[in-house]
XYZ file of N, CA, C and O in Angstrom:
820
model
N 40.673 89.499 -53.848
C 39.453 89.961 -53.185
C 39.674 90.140 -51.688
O 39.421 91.165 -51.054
N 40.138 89.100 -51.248
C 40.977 88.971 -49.472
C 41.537 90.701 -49.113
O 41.195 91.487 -48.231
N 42.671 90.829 -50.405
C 43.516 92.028 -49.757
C 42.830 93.325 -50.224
O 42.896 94.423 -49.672
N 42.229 93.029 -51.226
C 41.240 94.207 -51.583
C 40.393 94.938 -50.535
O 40.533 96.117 -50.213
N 39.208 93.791 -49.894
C 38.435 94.486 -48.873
C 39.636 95.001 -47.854
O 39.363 96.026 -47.229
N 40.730 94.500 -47.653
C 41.404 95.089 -46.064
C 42.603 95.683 -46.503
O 43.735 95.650 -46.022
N 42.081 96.309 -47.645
C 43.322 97.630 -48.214
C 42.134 98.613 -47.330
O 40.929 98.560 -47.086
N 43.473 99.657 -46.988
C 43.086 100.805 -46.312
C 41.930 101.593 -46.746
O 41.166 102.185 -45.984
N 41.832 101.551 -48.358
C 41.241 102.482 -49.181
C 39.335 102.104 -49.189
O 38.404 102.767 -49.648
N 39.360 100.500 -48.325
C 38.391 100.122 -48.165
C 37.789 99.679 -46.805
O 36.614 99.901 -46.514
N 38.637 99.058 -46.014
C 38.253 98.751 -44.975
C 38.373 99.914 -44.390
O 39.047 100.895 -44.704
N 37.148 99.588 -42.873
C 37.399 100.958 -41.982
C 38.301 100.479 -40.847
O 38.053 101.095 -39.810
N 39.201 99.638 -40.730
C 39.849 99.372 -39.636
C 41.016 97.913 -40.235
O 41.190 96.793 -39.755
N 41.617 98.589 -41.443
C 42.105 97.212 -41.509
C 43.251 96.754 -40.269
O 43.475 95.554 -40.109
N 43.656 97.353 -39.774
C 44.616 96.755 -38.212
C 43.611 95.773 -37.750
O 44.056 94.625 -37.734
N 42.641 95.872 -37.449
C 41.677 95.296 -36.779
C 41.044 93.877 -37.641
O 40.395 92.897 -37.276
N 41.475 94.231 -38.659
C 40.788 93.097 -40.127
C 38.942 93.554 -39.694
O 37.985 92.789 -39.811
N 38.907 94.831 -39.254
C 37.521 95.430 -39.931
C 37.134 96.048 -40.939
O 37.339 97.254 -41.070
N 36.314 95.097 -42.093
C 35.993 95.999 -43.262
C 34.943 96.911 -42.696
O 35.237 98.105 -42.663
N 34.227 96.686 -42.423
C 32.918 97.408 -42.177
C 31.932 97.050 -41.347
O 32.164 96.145 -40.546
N 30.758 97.624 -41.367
C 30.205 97.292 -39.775
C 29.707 97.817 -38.389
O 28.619 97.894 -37.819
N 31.178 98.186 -38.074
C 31.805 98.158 -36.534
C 32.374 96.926 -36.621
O 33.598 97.002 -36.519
N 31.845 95.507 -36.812
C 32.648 94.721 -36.205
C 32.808 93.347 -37.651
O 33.207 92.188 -37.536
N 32.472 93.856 -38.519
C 32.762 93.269 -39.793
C 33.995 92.605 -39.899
O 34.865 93.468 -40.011
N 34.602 91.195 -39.921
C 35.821 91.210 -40.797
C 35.962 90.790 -41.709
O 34.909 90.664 -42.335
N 37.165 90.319 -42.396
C 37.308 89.612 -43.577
C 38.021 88.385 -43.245
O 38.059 87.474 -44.072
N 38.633 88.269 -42.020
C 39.306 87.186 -41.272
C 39.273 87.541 -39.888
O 38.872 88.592 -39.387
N 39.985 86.016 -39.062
C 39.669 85.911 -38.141
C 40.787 86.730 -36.964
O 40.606 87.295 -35.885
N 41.695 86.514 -37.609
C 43.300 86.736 -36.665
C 44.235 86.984 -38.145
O 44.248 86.317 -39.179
N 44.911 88.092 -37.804
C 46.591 87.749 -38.729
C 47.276 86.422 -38.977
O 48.123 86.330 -39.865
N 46.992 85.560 -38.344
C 47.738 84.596 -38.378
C 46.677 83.753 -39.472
O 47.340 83.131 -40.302
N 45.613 83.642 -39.601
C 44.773 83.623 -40.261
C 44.497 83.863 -41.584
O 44.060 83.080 -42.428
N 44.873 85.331 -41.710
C 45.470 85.973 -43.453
C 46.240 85.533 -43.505
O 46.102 84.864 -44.529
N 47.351 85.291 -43.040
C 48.836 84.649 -43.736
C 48.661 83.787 -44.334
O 49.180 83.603 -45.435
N 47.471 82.619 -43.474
C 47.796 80.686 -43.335
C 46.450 80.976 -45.011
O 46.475 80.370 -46.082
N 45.617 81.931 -44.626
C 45.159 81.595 -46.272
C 45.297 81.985 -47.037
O 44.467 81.715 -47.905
N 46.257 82.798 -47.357
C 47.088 83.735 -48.566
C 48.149 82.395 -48.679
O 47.811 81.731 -49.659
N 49.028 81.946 -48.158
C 49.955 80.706 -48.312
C 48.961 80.056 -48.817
O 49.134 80.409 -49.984
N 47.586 79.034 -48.878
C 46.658 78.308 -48.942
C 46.563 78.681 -50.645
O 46.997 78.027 -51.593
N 45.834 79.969 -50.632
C 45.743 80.361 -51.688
C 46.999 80.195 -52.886
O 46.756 79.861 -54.046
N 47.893 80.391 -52.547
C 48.557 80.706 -53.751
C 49.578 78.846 -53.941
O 50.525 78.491 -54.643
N 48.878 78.272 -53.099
C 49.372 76.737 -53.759
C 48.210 75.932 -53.940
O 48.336 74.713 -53.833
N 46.946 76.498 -54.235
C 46.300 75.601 -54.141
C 46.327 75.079 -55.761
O 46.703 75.782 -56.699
N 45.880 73.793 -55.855
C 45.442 73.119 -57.213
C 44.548 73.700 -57.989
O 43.717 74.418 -57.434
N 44.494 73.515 -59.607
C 43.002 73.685 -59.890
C 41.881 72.533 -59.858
O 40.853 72.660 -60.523
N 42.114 71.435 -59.080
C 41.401 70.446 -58.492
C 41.421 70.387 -56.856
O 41.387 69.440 -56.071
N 41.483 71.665 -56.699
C 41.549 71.450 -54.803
C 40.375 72.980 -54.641
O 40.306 73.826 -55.533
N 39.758 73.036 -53.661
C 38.859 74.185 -52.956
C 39.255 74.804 -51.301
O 38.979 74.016 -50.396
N 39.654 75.668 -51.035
C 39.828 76.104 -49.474
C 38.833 75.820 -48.748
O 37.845 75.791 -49.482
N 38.611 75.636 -47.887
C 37.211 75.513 -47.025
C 37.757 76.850 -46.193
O 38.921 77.113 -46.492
N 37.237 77.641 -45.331
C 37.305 79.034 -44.724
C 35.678 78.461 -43.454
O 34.636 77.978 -43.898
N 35.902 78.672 -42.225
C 35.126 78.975 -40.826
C 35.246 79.968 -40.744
O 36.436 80.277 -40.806
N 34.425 80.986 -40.587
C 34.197 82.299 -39.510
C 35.902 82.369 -39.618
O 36.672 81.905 -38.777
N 36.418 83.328 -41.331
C 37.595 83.492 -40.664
C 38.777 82.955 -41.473
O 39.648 83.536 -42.121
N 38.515 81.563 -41.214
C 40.019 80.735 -40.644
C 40.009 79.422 -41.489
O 39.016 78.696 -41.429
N 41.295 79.018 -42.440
C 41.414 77.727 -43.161
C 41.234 77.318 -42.372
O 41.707 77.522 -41.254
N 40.214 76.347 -42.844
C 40.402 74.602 -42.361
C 39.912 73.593 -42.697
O 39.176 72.831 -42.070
N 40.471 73.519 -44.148
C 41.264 72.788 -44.870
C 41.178 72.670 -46.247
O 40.686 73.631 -46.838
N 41.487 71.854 -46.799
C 41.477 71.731 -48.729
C 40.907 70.114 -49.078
O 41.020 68.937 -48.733
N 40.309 70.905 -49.901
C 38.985 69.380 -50.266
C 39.483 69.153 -51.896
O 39.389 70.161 -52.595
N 39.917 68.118 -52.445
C 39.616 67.886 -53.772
C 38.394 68.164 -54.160
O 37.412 67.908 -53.464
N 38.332 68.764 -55.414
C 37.087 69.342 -56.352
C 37.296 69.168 -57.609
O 37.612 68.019 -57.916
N 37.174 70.471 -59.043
C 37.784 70.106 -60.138
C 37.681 71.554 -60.260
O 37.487 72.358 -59.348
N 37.830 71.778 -61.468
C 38.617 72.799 -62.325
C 37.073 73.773 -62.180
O 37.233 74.986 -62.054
N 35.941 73.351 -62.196
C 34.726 74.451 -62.456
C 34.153 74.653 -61.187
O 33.030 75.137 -61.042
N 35.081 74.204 -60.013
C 34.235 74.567 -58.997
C 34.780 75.723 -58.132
O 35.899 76.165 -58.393
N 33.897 76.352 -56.897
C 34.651 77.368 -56.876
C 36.254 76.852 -55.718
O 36.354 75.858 -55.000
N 37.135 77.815 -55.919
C 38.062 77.881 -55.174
C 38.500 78.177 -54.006
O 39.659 77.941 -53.666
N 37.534 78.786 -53.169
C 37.130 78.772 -51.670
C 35.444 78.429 -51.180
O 34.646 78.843 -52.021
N 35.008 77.971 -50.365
C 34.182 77.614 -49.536
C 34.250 78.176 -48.102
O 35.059 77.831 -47.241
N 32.951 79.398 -47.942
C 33.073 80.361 -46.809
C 32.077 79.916 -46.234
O 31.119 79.696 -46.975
N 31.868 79.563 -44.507
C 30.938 79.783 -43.999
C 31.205 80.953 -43.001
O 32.398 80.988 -42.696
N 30.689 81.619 -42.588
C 30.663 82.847 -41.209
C 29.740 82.842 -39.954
O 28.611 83.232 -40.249
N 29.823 82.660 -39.224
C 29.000 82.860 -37.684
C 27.765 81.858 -37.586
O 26.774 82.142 -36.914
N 27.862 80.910 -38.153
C 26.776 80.068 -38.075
C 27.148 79.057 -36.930
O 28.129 78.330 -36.777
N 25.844 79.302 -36.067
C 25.985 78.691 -34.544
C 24.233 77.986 -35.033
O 23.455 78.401 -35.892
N 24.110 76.854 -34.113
C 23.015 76.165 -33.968
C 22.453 77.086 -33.301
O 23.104 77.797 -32.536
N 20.887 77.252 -33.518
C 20.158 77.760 -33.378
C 19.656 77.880 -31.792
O 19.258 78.949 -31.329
N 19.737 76.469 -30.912
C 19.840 77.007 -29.274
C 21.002 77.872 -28.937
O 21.197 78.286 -27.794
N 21.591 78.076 -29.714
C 23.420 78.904 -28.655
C 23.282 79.955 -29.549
O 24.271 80.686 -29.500
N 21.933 80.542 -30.834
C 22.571 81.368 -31.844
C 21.823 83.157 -30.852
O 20.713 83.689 -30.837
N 23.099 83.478 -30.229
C 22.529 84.295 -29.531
C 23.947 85.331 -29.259
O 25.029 84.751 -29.167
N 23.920 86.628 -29.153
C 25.236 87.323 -29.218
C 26.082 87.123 -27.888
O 27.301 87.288 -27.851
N 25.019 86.611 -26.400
C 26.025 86.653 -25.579
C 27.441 85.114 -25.914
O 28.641 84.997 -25.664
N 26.855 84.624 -26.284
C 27.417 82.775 -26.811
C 28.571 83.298 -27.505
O 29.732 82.955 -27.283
N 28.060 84.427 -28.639
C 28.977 84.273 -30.121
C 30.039 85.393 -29.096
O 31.170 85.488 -29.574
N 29.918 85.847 -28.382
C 30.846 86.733 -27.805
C 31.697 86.101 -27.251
O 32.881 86.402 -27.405
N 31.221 84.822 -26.284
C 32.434 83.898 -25.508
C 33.204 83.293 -26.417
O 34.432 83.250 -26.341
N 32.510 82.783 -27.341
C 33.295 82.154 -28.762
C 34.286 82.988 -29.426
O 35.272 82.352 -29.799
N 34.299 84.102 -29.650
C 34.811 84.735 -30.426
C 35.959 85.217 -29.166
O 37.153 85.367 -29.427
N 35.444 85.404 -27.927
C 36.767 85.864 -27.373
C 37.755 84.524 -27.150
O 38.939 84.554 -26.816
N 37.312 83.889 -27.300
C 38.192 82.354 -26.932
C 38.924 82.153 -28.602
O 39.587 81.188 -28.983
N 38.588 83.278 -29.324
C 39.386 83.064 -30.892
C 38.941 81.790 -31.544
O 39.678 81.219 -32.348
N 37.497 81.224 -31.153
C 36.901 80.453 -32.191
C 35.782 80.803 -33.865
O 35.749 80.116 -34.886
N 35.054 82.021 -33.571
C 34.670 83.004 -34.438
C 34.962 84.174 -34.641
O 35.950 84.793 -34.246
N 33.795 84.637 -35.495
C 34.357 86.254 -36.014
C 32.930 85.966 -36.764
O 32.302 85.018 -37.236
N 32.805 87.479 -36.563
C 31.686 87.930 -37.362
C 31.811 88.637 -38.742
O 32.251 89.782 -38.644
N 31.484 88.163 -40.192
C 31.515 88.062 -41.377
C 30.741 89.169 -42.050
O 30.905 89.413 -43.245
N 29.724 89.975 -41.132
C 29.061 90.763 -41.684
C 27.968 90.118 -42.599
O 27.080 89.337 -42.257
N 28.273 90.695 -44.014
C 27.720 90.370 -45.389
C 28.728 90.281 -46.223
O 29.033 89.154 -46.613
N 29.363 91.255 -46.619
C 30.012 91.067 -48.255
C 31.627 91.099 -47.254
O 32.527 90.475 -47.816
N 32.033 91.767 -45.853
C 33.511 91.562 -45.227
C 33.829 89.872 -45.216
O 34.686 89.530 -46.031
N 33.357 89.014 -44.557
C 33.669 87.868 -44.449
C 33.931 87.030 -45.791
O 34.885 86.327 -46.124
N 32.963 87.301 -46.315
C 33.510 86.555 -47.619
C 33.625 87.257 -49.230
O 33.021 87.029 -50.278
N 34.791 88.282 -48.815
C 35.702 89.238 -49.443
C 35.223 89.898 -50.446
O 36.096 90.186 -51.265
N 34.010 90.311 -50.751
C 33.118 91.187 -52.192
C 32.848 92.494 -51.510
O 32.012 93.131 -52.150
N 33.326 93.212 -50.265
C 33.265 94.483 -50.383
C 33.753 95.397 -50.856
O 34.867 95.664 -50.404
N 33.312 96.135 -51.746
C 34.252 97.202 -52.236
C 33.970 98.925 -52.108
O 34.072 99.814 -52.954
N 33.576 98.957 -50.679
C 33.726 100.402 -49.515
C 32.100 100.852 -50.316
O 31.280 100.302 -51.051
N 32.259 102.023 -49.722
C 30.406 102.836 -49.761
C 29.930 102.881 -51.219
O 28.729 102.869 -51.487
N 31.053 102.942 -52.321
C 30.279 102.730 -53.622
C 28.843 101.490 -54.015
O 27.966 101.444 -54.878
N 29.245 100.628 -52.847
C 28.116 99.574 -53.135
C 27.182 99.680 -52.590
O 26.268 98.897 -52.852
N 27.039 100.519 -51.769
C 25.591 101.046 -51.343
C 25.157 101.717 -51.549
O 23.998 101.828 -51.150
N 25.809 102.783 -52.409
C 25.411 103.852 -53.383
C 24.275 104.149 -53.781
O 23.546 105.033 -53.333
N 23.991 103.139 -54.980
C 23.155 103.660 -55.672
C 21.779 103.085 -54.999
O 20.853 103.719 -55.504
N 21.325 102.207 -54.131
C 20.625 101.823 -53.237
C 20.206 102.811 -52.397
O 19.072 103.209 -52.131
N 21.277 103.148 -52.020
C 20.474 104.606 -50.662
C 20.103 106.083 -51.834
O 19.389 107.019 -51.474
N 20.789 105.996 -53.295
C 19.779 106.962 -54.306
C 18.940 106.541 -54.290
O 18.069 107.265 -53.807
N 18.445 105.098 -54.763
C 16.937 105.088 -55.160
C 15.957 105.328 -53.571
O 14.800 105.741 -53.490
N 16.609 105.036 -52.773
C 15.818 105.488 -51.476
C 15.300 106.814 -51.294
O 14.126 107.166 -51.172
N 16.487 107.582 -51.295
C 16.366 109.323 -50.840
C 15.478 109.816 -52.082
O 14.423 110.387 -51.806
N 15.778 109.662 -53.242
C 14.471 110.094 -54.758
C 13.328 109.260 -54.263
O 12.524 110.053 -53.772
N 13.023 108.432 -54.194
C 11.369 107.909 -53.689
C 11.331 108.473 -53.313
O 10.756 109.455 -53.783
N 11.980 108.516 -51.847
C 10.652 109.704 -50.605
C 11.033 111.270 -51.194
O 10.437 112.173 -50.608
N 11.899 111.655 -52.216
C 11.252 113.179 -52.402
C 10.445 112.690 -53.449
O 9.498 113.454 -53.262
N 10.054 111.919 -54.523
C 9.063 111.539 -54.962
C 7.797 111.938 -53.968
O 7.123 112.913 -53.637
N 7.921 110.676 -53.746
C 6.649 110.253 -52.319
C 6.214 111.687 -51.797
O 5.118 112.138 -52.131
N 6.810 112.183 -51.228
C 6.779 113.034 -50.140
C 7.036 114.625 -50.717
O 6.593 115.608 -50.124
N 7.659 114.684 -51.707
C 8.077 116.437 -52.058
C 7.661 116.411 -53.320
O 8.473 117.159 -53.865
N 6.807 115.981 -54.275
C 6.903 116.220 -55.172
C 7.846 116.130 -56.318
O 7.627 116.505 -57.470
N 9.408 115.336 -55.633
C 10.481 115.277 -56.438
C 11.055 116.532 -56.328
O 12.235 116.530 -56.678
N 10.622 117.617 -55.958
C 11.226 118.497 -55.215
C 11.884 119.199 -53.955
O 11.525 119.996 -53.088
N 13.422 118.259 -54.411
C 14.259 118.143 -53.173
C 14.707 119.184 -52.875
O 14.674 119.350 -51.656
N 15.364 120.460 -53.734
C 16.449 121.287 -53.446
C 15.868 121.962 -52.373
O 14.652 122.008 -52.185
N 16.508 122.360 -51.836
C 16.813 122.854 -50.627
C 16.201 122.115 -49.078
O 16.146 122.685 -47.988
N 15.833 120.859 -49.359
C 14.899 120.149 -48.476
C 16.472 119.360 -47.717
O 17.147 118.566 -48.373
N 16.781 119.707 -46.484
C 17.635 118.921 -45.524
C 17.382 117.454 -45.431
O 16.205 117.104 -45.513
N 18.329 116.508 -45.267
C 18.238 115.246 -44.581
C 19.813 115.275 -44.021
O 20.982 115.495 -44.337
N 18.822 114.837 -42.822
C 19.935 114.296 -41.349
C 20.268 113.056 -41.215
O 19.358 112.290 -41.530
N 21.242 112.554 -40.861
C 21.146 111.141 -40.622
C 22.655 110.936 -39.838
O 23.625 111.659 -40.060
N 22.643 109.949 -39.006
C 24.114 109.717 -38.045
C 24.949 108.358 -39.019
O 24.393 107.540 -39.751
N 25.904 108.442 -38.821
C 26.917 107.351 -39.182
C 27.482 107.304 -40.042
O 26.794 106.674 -40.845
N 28.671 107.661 -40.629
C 29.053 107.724 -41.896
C 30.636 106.760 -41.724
O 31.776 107.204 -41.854
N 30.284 105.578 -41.451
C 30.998 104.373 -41.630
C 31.148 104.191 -43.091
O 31.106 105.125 -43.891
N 31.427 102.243 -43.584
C 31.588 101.996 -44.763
C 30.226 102.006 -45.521
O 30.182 102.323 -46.710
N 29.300 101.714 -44.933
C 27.965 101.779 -45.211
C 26.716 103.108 -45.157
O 25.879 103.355 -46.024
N 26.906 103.724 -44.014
C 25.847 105.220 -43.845
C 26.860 106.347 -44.662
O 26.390 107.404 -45.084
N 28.366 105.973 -44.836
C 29.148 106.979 -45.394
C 28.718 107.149 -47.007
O 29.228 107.961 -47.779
N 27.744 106.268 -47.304
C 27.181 106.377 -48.701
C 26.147 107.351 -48.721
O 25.644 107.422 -49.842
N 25.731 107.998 -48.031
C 24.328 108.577 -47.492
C 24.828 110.120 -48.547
O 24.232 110.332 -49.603
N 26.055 111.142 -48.020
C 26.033 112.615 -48.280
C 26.092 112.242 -49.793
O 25.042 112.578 -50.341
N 27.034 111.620 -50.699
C 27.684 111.474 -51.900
C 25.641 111.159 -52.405
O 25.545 111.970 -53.326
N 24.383 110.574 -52.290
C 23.576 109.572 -52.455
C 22.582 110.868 -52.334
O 21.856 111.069 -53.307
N 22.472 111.923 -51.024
C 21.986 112.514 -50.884
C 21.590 114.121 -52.054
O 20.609 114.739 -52.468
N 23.038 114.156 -52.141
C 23.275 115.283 -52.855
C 22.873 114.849 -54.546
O 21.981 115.429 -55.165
N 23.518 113.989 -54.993
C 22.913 113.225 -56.117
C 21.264 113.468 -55.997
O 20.734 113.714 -57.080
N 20.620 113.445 -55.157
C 18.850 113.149 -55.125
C 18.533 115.120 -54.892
O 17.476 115.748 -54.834
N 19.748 115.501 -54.824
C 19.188 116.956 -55.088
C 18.654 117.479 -53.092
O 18.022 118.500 -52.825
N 18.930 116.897 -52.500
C 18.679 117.019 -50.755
C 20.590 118.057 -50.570
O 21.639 118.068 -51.216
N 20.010 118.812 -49.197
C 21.120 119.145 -48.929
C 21.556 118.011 -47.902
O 20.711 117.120 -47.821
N 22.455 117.871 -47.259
C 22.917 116.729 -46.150
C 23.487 116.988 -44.916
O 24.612 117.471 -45.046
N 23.266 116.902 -44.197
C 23.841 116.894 -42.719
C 24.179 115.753 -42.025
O 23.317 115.285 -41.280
N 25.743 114.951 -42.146
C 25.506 113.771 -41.116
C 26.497 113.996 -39.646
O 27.294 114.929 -39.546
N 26.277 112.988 -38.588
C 26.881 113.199 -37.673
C 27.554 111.805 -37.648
O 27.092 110.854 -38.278
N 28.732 111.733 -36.846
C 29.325 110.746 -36.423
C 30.684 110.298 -35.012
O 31.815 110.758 -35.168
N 30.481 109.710 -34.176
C 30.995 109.615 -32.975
C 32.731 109.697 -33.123
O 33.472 109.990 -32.184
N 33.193 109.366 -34.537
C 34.250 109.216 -34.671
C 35.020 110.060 -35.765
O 34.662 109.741 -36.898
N 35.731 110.792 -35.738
C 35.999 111.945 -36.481
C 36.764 111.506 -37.999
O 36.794 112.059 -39.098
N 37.392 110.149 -37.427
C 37.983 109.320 -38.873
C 37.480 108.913 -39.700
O 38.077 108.825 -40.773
N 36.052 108.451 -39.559
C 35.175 108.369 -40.348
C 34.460 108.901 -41.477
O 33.928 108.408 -42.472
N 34.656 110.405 -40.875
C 34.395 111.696 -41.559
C 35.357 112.350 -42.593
O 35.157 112.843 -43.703
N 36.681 112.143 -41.689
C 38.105 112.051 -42.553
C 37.787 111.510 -43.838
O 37.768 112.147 -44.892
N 37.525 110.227 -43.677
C 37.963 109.342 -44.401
C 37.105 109.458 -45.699
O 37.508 108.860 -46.696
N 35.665 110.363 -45.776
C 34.472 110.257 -46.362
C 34.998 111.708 -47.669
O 34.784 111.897 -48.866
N 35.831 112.524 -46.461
C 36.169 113.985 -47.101
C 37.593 113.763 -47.971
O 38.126 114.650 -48.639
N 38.012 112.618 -47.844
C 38.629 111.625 -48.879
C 38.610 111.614 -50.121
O 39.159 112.097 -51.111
N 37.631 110.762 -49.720
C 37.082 110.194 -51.180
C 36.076 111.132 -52.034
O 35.752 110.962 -53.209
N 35.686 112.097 -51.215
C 35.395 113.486 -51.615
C 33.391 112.896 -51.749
O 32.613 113.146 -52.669
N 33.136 112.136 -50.523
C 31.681 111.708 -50.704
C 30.959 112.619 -49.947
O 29.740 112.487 -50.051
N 31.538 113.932 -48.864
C 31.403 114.934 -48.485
C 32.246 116.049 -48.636
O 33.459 115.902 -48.782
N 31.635 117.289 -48.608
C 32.440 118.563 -48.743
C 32.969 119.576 -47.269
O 33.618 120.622 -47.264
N 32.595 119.059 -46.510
C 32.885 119.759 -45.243
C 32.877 119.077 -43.668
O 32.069 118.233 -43.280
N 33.884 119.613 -42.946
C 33.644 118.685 -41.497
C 33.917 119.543 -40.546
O 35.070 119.973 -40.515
N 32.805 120.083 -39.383
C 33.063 120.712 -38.456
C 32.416 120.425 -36.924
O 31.226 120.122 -36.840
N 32.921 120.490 -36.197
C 32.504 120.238 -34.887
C 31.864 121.373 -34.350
O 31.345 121.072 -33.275
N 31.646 122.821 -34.723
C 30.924 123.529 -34.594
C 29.367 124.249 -34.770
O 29.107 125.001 -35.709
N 28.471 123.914 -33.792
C 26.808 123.839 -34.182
C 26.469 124.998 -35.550
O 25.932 124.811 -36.642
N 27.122 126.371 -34.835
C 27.350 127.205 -35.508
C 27.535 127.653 -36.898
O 26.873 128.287 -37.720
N 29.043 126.909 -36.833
C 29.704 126.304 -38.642
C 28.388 126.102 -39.136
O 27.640 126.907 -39.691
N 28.133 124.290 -38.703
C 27.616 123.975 -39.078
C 26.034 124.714 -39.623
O 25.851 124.528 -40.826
N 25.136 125.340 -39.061
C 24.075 126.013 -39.616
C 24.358 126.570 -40.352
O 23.751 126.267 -41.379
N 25.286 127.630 -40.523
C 25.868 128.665 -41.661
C 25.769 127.653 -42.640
O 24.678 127.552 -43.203
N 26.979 126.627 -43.070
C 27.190 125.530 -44.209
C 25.534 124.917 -44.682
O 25.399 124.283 -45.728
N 24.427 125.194 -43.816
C 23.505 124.474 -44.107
C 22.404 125.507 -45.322
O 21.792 125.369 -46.381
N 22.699 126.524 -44.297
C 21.747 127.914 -45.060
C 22.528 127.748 -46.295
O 21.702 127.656 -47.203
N 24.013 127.646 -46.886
C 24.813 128.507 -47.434
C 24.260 127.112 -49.017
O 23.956 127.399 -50.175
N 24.306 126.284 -48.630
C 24.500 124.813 -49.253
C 22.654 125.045 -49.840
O 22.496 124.772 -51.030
N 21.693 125.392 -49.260
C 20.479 124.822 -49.722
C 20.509 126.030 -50.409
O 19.935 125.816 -51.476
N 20.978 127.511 -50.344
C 20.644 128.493 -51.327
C 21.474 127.815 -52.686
O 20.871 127.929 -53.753
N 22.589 127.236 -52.716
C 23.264 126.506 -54.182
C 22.170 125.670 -54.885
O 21.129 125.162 -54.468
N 22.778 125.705 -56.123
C 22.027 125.146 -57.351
C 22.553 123.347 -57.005
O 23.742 123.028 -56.987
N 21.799 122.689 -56.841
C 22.410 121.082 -56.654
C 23.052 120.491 -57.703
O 22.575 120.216 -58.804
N 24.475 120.260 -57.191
C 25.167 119.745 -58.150
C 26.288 118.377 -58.285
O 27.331 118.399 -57.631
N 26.109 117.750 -58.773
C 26.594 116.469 -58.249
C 28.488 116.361 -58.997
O 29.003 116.799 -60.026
N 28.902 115.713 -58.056
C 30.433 115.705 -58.646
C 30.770 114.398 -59.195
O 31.882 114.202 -59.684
């Protein structure tokens, strides 16, 4: 699960040990994955990892039905629980921020937000169109590990899609996995692809 989220094919920054986010990881430091991949692969089936924001520290006797790691992530007492704090902390290499499913290793990239941002985009053409999406645009910015679920989610709900994003790898990475069909930096392009896309019959791949 560890090398899974921070295979390339999932994380958006595994150099960085960022699954997702922006600032998501799955660990704290490299030195970090090593010491709990070694951890891992001697542990007992009467022993449990304990894992901080990150980082072994240490192995607890347990038994055979319990689980085999113990994660906590970014949990600061509630006077210091504040981002300028978790920032000094984290630059001093005492935390890391866990996200949701990066820190304690169950991400498995934009498929899991999938079908969540469908039932979203069908309500409101429910709600709002009659259920009659085709040719009805939605815009939206970010197509990270998470908003990159949006075009693949969109088109499924019968919407044409338009997203934007600050970082062009992102987009790469989306025209990949084939969760979009086109990427241009041109306003231009872009309107043409928009007219050209809502006259098509909606069709999902």
């Amino acid at each position: 699960m560890l090398l899974n989220n921070l295979n390339g094919g999932v994380a958006e920054n595994p150099d960085e040990l960022i699954v997702y986010g922006g600032t998501g990881q799955a660990a704290r430091n490299p030195e970090a994955v090593r010491e709990i991949i070694r951890c891992l692969l001697t542990l007992r089936e009467d022993q449990s990892l304990l894992i901080q924001s990150g980082k072994p520290v240490g192995i607890i006797r347990s038994h055979p039905e319990a689980p085999r790691v113990l994660i906590a992530n970014s949990n600061l007492v509630p006077a210091w629980a504040n981002w300028e704090y978790f920032e000094q902390l984290k630059a001093r290499g005492l935390i890391m921020y866990g996200q949701m499913t990066a820190g304690s290793w169950i991400y498995i990239g934009s498929q899991g937000i999938l079908q969540g941002t469908y039932e979203t985009f069908a309500e409101c053409g429910r709600k709002y169109f009659n259920g009659k999406t085709h040719g009805k645009l939605l815009v939206s910015g970010g197509l990270g590990g998470m908003g990159g679920a949006q075009p693949l989610a969109a088109t499924m709900a019968g919407y044409t899609f338009l997203g934007v994003d600050v970082d062009p790898e992102r987009i790469k990475k989306r025209l990949v996995t084939k969760y979009i069909d086109k990427m241009t930096d041109s306003y231009i392009e872009a309107k043409h692809w928009i007219r050209q896309s809502s006259k098509r019959e909606t069709h999902c791949r």
